[in-house]
Short mmCIF file of C-alpha atoms and ligand atoms in Angstrom, two decimals:
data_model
loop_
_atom_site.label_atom_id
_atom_site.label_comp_id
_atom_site.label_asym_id
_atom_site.label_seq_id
_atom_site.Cartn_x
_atom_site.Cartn_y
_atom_site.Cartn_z
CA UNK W 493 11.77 -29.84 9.07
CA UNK W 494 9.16 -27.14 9.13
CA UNK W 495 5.64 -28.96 9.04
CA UNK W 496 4.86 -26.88 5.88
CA UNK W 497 7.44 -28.04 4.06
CA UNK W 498 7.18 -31.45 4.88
CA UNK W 499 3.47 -31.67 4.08
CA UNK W 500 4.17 -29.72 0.37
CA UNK W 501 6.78 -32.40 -0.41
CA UNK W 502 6.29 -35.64 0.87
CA UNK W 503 3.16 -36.56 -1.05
CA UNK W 504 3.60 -35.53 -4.33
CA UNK W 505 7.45 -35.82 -6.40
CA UNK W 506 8.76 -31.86 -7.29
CA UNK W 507 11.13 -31.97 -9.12
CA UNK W 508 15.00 -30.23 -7.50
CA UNK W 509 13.76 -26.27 -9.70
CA UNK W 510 9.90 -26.91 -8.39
CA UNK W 511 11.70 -27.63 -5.02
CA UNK W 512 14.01 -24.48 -5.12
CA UNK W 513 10.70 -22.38 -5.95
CA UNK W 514 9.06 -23.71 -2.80
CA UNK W 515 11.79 -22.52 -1.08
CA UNK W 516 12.56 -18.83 -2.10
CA UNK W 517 8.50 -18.14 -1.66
CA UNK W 518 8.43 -20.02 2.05
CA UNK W 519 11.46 -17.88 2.91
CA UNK W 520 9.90 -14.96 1.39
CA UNK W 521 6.43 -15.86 3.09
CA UNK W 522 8.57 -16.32 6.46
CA UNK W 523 10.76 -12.99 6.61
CA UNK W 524 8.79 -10.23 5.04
CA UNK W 525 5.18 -11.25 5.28
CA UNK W 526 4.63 -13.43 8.28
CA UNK W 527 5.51 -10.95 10.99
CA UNK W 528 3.50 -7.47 9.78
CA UNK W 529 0.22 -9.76 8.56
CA UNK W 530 -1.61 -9.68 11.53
CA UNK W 531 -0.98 -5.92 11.69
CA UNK W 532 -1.81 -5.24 8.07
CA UNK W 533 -5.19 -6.47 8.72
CA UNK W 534 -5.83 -4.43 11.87
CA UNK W 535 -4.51 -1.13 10.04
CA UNK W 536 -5.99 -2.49 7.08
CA UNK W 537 -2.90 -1.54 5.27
CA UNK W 538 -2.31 -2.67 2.10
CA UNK W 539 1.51 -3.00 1.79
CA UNK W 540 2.55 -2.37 -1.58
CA UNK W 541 6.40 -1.86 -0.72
CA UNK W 542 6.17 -5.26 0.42
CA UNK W 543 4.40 -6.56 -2.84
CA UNK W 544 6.55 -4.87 -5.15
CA UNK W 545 9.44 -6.43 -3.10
CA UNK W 546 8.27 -9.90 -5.01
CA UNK W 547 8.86 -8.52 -8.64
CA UNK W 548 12.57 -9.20 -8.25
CA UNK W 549 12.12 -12.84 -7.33
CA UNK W 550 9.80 -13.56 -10.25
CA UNK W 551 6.36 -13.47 -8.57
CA UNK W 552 5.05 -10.50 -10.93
CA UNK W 553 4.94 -13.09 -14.01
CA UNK W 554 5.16 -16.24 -12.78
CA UNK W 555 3.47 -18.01 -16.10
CA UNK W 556 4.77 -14.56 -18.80
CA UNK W 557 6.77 -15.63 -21.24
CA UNK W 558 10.65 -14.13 -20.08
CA UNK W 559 11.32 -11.50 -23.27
CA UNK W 560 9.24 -9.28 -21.15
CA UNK W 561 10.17 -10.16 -17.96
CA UNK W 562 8.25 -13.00 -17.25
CA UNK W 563 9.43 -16.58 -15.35
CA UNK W 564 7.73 -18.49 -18.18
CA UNK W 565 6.94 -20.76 -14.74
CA UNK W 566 4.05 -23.19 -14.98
CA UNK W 567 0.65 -23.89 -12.97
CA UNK W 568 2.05 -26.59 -10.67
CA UNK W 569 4.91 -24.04 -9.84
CA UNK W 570 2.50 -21.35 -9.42
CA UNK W 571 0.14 -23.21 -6.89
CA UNK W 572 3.58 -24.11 -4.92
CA UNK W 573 4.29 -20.23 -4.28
CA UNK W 574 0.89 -19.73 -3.68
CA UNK W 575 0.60 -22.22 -1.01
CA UNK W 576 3.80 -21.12 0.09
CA UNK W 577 2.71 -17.29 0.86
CA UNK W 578 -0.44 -18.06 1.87
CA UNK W 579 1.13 -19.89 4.97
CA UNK W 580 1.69 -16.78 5.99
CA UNK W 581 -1.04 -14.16 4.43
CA UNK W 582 -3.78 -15.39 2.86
CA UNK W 583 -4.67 -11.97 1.44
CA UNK W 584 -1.08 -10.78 0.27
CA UNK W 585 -1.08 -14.28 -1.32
CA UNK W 586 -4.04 -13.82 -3.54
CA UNK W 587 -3.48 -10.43 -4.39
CA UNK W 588 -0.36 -11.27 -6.23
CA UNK W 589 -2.49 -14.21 -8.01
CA UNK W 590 -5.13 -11.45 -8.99
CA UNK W 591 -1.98 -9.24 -10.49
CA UNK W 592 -0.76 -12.78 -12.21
CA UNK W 593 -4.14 -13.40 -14.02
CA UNK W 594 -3.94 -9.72 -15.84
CA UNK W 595 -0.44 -10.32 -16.56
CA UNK W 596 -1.24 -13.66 -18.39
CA UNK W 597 -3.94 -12.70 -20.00
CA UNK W 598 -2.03 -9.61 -21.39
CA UNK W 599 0.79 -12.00 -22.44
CA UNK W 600 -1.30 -14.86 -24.15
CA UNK W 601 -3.76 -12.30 -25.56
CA UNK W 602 -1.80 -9.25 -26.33
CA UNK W 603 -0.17 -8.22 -29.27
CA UNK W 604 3.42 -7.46 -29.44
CA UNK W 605 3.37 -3.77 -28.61
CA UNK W 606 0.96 -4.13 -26.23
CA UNK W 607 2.96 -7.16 -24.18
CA UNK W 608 6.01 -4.59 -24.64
CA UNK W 609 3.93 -1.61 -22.86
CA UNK W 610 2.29 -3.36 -20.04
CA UNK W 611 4.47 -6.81 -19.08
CA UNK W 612 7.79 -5.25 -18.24
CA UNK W 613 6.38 -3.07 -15.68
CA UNK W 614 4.02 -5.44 -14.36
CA UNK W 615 6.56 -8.72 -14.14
CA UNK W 616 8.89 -5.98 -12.73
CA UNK W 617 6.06 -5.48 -10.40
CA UNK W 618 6.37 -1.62 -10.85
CA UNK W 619 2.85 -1.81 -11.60
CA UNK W 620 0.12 -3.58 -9.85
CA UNK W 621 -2.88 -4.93 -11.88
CA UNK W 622 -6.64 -5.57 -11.02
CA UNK W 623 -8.87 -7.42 -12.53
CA UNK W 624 -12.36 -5.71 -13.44
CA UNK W 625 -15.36 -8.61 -14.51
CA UNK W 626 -18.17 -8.60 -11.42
CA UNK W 627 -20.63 -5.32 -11.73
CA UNK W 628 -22.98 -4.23 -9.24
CA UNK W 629 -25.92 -6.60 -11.28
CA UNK W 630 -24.27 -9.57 -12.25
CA UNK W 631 -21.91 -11.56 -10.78
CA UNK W 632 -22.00 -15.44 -11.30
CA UNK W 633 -23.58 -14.67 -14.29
CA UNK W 634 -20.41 -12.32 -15.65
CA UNK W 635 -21.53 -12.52 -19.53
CA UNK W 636 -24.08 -10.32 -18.50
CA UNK W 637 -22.12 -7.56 -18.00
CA UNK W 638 -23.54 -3.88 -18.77
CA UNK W 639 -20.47 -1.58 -18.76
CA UNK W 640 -20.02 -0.22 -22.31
CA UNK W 641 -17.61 0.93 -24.47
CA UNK W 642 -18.02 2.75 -27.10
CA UNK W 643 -15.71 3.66 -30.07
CA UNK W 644 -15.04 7.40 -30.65
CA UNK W 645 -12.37 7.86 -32.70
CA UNK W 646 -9.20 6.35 -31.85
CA UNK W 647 -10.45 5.63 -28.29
CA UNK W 648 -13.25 3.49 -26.87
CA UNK W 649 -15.12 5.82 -24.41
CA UNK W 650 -16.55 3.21 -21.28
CA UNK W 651 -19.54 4.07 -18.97
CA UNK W 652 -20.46 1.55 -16.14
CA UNK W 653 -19.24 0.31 -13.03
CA UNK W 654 -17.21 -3.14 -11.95
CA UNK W 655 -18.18 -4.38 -7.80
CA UNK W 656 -16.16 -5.66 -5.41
CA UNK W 657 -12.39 -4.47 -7.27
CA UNK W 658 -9.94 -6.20 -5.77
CA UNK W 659 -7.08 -3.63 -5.27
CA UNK W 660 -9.26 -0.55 -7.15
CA UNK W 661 -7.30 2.60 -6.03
CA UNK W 662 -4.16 1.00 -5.51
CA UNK W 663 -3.74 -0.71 -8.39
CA UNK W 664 -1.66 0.92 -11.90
CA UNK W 665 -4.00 -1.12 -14.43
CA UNK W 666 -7.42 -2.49 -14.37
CA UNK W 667 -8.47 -5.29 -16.93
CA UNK W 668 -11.66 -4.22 -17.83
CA UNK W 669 -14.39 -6.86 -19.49
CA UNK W 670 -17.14 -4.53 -21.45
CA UNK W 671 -19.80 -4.62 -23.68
CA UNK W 672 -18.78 -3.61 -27.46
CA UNK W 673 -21.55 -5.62 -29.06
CA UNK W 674 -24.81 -7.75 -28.23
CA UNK W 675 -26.35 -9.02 -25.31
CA UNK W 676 -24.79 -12.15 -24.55
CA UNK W 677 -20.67 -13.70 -24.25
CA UNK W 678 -20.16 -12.61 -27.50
CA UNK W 679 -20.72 -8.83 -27.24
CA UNK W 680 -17.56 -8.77 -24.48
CA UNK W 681 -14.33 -7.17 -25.03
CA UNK W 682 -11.21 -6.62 -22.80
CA UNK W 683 -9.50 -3.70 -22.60
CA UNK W 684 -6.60 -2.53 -19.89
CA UNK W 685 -7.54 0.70 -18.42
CA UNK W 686 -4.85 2.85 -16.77
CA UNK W 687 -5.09 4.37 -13.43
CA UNK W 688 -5.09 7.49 -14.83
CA UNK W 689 -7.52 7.52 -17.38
CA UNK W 690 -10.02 10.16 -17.63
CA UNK W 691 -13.35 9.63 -16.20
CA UNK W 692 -11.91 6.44 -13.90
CA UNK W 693 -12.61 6.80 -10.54
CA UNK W 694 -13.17 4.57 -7.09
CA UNK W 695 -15.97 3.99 -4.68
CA UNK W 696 -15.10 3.72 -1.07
CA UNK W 697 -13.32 0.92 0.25
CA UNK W 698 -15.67 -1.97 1.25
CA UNK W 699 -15.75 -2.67 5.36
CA UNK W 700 -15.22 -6.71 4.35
CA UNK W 701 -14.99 -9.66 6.55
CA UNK W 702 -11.54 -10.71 5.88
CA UNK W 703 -8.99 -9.93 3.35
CA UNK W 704 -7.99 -6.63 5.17
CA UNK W 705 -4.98 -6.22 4.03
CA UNK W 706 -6.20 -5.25 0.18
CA UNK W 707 -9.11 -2.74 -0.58
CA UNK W 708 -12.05 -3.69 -2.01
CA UNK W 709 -13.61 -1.25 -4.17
CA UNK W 710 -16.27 -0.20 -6.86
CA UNK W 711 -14.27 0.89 -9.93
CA UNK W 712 -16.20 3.52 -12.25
CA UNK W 713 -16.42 4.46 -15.62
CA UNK W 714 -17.92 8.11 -16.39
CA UNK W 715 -17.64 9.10 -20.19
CA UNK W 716 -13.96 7.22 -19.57
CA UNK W 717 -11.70 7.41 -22.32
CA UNK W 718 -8.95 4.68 -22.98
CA UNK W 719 -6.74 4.33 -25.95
CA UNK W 720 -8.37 2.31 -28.95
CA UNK W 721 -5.25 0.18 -29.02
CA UNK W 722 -5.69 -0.68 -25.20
CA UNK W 723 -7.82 -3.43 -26.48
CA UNK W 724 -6.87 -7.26 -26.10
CA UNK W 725 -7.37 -9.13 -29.05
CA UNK W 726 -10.56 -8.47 -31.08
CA UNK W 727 -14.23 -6.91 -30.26
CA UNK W 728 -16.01 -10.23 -28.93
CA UNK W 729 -13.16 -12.21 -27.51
CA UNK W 730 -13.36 -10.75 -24.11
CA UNK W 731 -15.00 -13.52 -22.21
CA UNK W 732 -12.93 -15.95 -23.35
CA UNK W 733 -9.97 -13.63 -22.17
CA UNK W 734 -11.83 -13.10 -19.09
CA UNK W 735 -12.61 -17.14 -18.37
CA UNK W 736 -8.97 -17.87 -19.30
CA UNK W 737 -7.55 -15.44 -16.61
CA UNK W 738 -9.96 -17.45 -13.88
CA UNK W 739 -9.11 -21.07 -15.30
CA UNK W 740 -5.59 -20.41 -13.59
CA UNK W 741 -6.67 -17.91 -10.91
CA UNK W 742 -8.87 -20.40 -9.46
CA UNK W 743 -6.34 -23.17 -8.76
CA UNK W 744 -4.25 -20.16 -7.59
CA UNK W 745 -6.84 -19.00 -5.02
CA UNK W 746 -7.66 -22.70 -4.14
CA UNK W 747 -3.50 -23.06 -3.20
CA UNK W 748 -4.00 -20.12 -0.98
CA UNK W 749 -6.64 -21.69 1.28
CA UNK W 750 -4.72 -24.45 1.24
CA UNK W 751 -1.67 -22.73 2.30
CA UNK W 752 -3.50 -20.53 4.92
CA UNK W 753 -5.39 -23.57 6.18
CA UNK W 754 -1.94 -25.31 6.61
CA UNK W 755 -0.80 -22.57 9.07
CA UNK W 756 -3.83 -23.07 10.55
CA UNK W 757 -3.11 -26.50 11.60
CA UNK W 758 0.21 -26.01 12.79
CA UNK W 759 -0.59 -23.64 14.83
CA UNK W 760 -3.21 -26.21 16.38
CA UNK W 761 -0.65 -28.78 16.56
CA UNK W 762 1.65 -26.32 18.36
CA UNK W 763 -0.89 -24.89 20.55
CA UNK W 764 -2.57 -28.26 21.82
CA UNK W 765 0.95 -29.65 22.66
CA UNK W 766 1.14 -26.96 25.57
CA UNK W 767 -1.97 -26.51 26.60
CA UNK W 768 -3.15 -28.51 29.58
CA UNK W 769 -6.68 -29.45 30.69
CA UNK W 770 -7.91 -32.10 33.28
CA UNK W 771 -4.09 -32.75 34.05
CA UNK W 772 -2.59 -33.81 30.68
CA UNK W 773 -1.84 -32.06 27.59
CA UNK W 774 -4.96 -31.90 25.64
CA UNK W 775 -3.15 -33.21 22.39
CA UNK W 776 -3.24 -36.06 24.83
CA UNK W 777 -7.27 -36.38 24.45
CA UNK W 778 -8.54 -39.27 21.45
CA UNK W 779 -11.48 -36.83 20.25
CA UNK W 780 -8.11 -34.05 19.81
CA UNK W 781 -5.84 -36.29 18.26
CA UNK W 782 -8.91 -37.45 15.91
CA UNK W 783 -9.84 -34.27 14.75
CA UNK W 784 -6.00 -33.60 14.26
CA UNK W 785 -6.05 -36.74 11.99
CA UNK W 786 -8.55 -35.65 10.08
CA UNK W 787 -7.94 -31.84 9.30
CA UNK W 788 -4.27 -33.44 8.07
CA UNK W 789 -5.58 -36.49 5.86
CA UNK W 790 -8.20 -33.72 4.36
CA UNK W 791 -5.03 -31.15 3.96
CA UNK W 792 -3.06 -34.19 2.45
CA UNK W 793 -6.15 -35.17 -0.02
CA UNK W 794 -6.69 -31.37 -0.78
CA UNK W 795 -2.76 -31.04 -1.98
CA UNK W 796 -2.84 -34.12 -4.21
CA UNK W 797 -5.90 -32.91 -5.70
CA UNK W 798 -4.49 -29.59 -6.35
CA UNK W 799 -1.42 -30.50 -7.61
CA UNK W 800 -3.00 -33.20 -10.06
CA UNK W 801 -5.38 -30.55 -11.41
CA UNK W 802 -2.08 -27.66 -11.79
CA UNK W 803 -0.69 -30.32 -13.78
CA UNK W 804 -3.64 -31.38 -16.15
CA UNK W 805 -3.08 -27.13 -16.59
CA UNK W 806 0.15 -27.91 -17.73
CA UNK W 807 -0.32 -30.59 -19.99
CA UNK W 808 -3.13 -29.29 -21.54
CA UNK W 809 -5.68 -31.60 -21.15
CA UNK W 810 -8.95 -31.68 -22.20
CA UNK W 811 -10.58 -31.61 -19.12
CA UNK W 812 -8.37 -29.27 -16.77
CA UNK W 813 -11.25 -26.89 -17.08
CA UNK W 814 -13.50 -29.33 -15.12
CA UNK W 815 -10.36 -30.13 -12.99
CA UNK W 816 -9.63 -26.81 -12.11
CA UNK W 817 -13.20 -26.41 -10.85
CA UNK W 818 -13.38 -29.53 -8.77
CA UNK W 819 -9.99 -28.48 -7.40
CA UNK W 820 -11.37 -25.30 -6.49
CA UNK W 821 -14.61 -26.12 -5.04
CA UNK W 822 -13.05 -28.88 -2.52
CA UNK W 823 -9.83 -27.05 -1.29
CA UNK W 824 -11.47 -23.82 -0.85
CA UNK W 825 -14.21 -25.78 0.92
CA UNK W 826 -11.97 -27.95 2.96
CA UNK W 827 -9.35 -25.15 3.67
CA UNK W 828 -11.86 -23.18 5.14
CA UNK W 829 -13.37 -26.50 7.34
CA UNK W 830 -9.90 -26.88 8.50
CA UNK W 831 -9.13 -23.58 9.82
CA UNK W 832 -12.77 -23.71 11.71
CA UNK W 833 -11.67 -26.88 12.89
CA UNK W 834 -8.10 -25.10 14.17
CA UNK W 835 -9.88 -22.12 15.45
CA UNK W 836 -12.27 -25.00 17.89
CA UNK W 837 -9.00 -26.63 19.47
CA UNK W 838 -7.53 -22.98 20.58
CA UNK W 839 -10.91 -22.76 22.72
CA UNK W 840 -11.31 -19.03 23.42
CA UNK W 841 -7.72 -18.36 22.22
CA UNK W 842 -8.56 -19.34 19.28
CA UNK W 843 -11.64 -16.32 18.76
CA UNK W 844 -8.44 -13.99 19.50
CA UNK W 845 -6.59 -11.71 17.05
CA UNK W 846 -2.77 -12.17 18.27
CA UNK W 847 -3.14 -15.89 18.01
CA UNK W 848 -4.14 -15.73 14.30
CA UNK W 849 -6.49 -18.15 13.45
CA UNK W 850 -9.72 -15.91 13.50
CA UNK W 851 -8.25 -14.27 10.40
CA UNK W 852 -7.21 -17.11 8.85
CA UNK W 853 -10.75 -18.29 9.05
CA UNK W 854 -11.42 -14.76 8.08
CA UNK W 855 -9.51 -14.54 5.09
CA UNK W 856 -10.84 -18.12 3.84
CA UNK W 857 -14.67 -17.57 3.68
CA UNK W 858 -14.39 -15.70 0.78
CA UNK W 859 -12.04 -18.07 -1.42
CA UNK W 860 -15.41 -19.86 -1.50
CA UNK W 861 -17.32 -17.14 -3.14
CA UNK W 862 -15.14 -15.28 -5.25
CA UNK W 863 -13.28 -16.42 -8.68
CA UNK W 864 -16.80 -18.20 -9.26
CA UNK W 865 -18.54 -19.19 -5.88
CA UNK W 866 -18.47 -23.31 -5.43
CA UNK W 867 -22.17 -23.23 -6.66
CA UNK W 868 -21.42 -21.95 -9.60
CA UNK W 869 -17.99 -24.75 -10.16
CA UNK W 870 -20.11 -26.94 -8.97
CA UNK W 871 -22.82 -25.63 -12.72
CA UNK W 872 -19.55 -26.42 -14.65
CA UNK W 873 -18.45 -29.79 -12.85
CA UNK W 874 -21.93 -31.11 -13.95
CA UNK W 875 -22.04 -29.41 -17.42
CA UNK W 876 -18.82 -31.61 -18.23
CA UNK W 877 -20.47 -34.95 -16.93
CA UNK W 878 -23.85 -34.32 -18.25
CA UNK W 879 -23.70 -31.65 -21.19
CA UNK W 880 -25.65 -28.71 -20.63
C1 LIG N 2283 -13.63 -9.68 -1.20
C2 LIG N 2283 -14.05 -9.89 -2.63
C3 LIG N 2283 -13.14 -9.62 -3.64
C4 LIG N 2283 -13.53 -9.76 -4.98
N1 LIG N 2283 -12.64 -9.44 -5.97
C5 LIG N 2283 -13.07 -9.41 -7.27
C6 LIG N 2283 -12.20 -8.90 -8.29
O1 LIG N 2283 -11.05 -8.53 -8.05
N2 LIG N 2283 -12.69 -8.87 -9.56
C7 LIG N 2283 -13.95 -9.26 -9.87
O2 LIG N 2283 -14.32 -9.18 -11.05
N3 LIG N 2283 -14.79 -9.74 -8.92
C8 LIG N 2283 -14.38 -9.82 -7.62
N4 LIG N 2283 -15.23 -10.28 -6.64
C9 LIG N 2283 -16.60 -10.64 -6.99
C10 LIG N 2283 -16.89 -12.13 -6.92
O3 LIG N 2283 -16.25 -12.79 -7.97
C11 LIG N 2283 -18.40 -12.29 -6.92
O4 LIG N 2283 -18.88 -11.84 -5.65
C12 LIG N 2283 -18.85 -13.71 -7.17
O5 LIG N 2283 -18.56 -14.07 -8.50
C13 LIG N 2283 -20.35 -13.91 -6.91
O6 LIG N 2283 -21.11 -12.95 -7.53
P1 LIG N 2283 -22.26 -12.16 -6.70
O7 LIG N 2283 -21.61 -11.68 -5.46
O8 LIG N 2283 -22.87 -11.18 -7.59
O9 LIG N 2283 -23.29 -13.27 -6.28
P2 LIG N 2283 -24.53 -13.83 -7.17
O10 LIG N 2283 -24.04 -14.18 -8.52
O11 LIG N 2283 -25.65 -12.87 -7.06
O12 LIG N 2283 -24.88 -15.15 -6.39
C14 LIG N 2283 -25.68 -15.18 -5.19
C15 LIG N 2283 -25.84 -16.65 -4.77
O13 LIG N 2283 -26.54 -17.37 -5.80
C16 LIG N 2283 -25.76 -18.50 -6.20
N5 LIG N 2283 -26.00 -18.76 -7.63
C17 LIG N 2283 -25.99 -17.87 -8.65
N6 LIG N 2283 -26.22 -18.48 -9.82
C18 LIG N 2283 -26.39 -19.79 -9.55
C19 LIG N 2283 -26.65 -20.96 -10.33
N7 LIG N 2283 -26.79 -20.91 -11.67
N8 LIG N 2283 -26.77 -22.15 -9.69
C20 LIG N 2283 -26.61 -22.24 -8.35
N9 LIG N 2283 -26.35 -21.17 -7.56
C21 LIG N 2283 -26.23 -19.97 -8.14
C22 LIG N 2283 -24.34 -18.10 -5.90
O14 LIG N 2283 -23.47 -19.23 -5.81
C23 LIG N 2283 -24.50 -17.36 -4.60
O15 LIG N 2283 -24.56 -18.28 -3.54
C24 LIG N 2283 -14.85 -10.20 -5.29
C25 LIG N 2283 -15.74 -10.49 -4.26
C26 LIG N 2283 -15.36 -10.34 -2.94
C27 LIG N 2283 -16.35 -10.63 -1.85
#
């Protein structure tokens, strides 16, 4: 058995559909994405063919409800495919999670001509969707937030700029949080923002440590007119919309350092069974084998973790905000530990591209900075101990 597979199943009961999910993305993971990753990141080639290729299976709306097209899925199944690609792209992985979050926030938030306009294309995965909160002046602290948009008629007309857009340029929609009203949360709308809008342009792609394989990109708002009835919900709701989106995303973008850190570790485990030193195998050393123990009982702990806090998603319970948060914090934090701790037992192999564990550690710096950095899960771990 595959030691991905083993380590996904044997600690925590799926059920025989949660099983089958695993499955379809690890085969997925294993036949289209596996063997062009390393590429994609040295071309930095973002390979939407290959994206759109997971529409058909369901990845384009894995929690949309199905009269649009959705696999009405939940979080536990979501962090399983997550994990799953991530194995094999840690980047590819999360830019289908970013596309998820718009497509879930459309579907819980939308109204019913807007979920029929936007969710069948983007379950389908004809269109790709990026998600627009972080601006050049505030980023952990989002509900400060400067773009405007202003309404003119039957269109709001948005000035401003969004920082570090994942997939800007490449991407058919952009969820856009802006500022309809007052300083503060409150004053925040969302509104969906074509690629073709007038007066929405790009910045250059960012040169980025990892995640090559998606641009990064300032997204820009010049006198930029959007439909009036391109707005989610009501004037004010937006950062609610906008926190609901990351509640999931972040248990999403934890799975995928899990996922990548997994490959990290079987690679390890396959590399230090070969490789000889001193006349024996070094696998054969106790300070090896220990590490080895460790990066798997943190992998193990990591998993359980995860999976609990999907599930508290699932259920609805009170406190999977705070779950989702600790969840995030420790497997992005551990994930990336782990693949450090891979990339140390390859010795100088290890600092090279075609073995792939330099962009696995790469791609899993940033899980702990982006979709809230750990400091800032770490402001609303403590807020739901000790009250603000
Ligand atoms: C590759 C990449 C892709 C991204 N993709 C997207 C995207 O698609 N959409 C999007 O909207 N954003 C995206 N982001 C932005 C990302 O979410 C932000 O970078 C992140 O939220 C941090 O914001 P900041 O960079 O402005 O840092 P700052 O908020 O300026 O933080 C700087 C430092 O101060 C710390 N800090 C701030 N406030 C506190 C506090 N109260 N207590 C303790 N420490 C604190 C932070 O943790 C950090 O260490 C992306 C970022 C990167 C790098």
């Amino acid at each position: 058995m595959d030691a991905a597979v083993d380590a996904s199943t044997s600690q925590f009961e799926l059920n025989e559909e949660q099983r089958a999910i695993q499955e379809m993305a690890q085969a997925f993971a294993a036949d289209r994405i596996a063997p062009s990753a390393l590429d994609w990141d040295r071309r930095k080639y973002f390979p939407a063919d290959v994206i759109r290729e997971t529409g058909p299976l369901g990845l384009g709306g894995i929690y949309v409800r199905d009269d649009v097209g959705g696999s009405a899925l939940g979080r536990l199944d979501a962090v399983l495919i997550f994990e799953a690609l991530s194995h094999a792209d840690p980047g590819f992985s999360s830019f289908i999670s970013i596309h998820n979050m718009v497509a879930s926030m459309i579907d819980r938030f939308g109204n019913d001509e807007q979920r029929q306009r936007f969710l069948p294309k983007l379950t389908s995965m004809e269109w790709l969707a990026s998600y627009c909160l972080t601006e050049p002046g505030s980023g952990s602290d989002a509900a400060a937030l400067k773009t405007r948009a202003v309404k003119s008629g039957g269109d709001y007309v948005l000035n401003g700029a969004k920082q570090f857009i994942s997939g800007a340029g490449d991407s058919d929609v952009y969820a856009v949080m802006v500022r309809t009203g007052a300083d503060g949360p409150k004053g925040i709308s969302t509104i969906v923002v074509p690629k073709d809008a007038p007066g929405l342009s790009f910045g250059a792609n960012e040169h980025k440590m990892g995640w090559h394989m998606q641009s990064t990109r300032q997204v820009i708002f010049e006198d930029c007119k959007v439909p009036a009835e391109n707005l989610l919900s009501g004037e004010g709701a937006g950062f609610g919309i906008a926190m609901a989106g990351l509640d999931g995303g972040r248990l999403n973008i934890a799975a995928c350092s899990l996922g990548g850190a997994q490959s990290a570790l079987d690679k390890a485990l396959s590399y230090t069974a070969e490789r000889k030193a001193f006349g024996s195998k070094i696998n054969q050393f106790q300070a090896l084998q220990f590490r080895l123990a460790d990066m798997e009982t943190e992998l193990q702990a990591s998993r359980i973790f995860l999976y609990a806090a999907a599930s508290k998603l699932d259920r609805k319970a009170p406190d999977a905000g705070k779950w989702s948060a600790m969840a995030k914090r420790f497997v992005t934090d551990t994930g990336f530990k782990v693949a450090n701790d891979a990339l140390q037992l390859l010795g100088g192999y290890g600092y090279l591209h075609d073995y792939g564990i330099e962009k696995l550690v790469r791609d899993l710096r940033v899980h702990q900075i982006l979709e809230g950095t750990n400091e800032i899960m770490r402001v609303i771990i403590a807020r739901a101990l000790i009250g603000r």
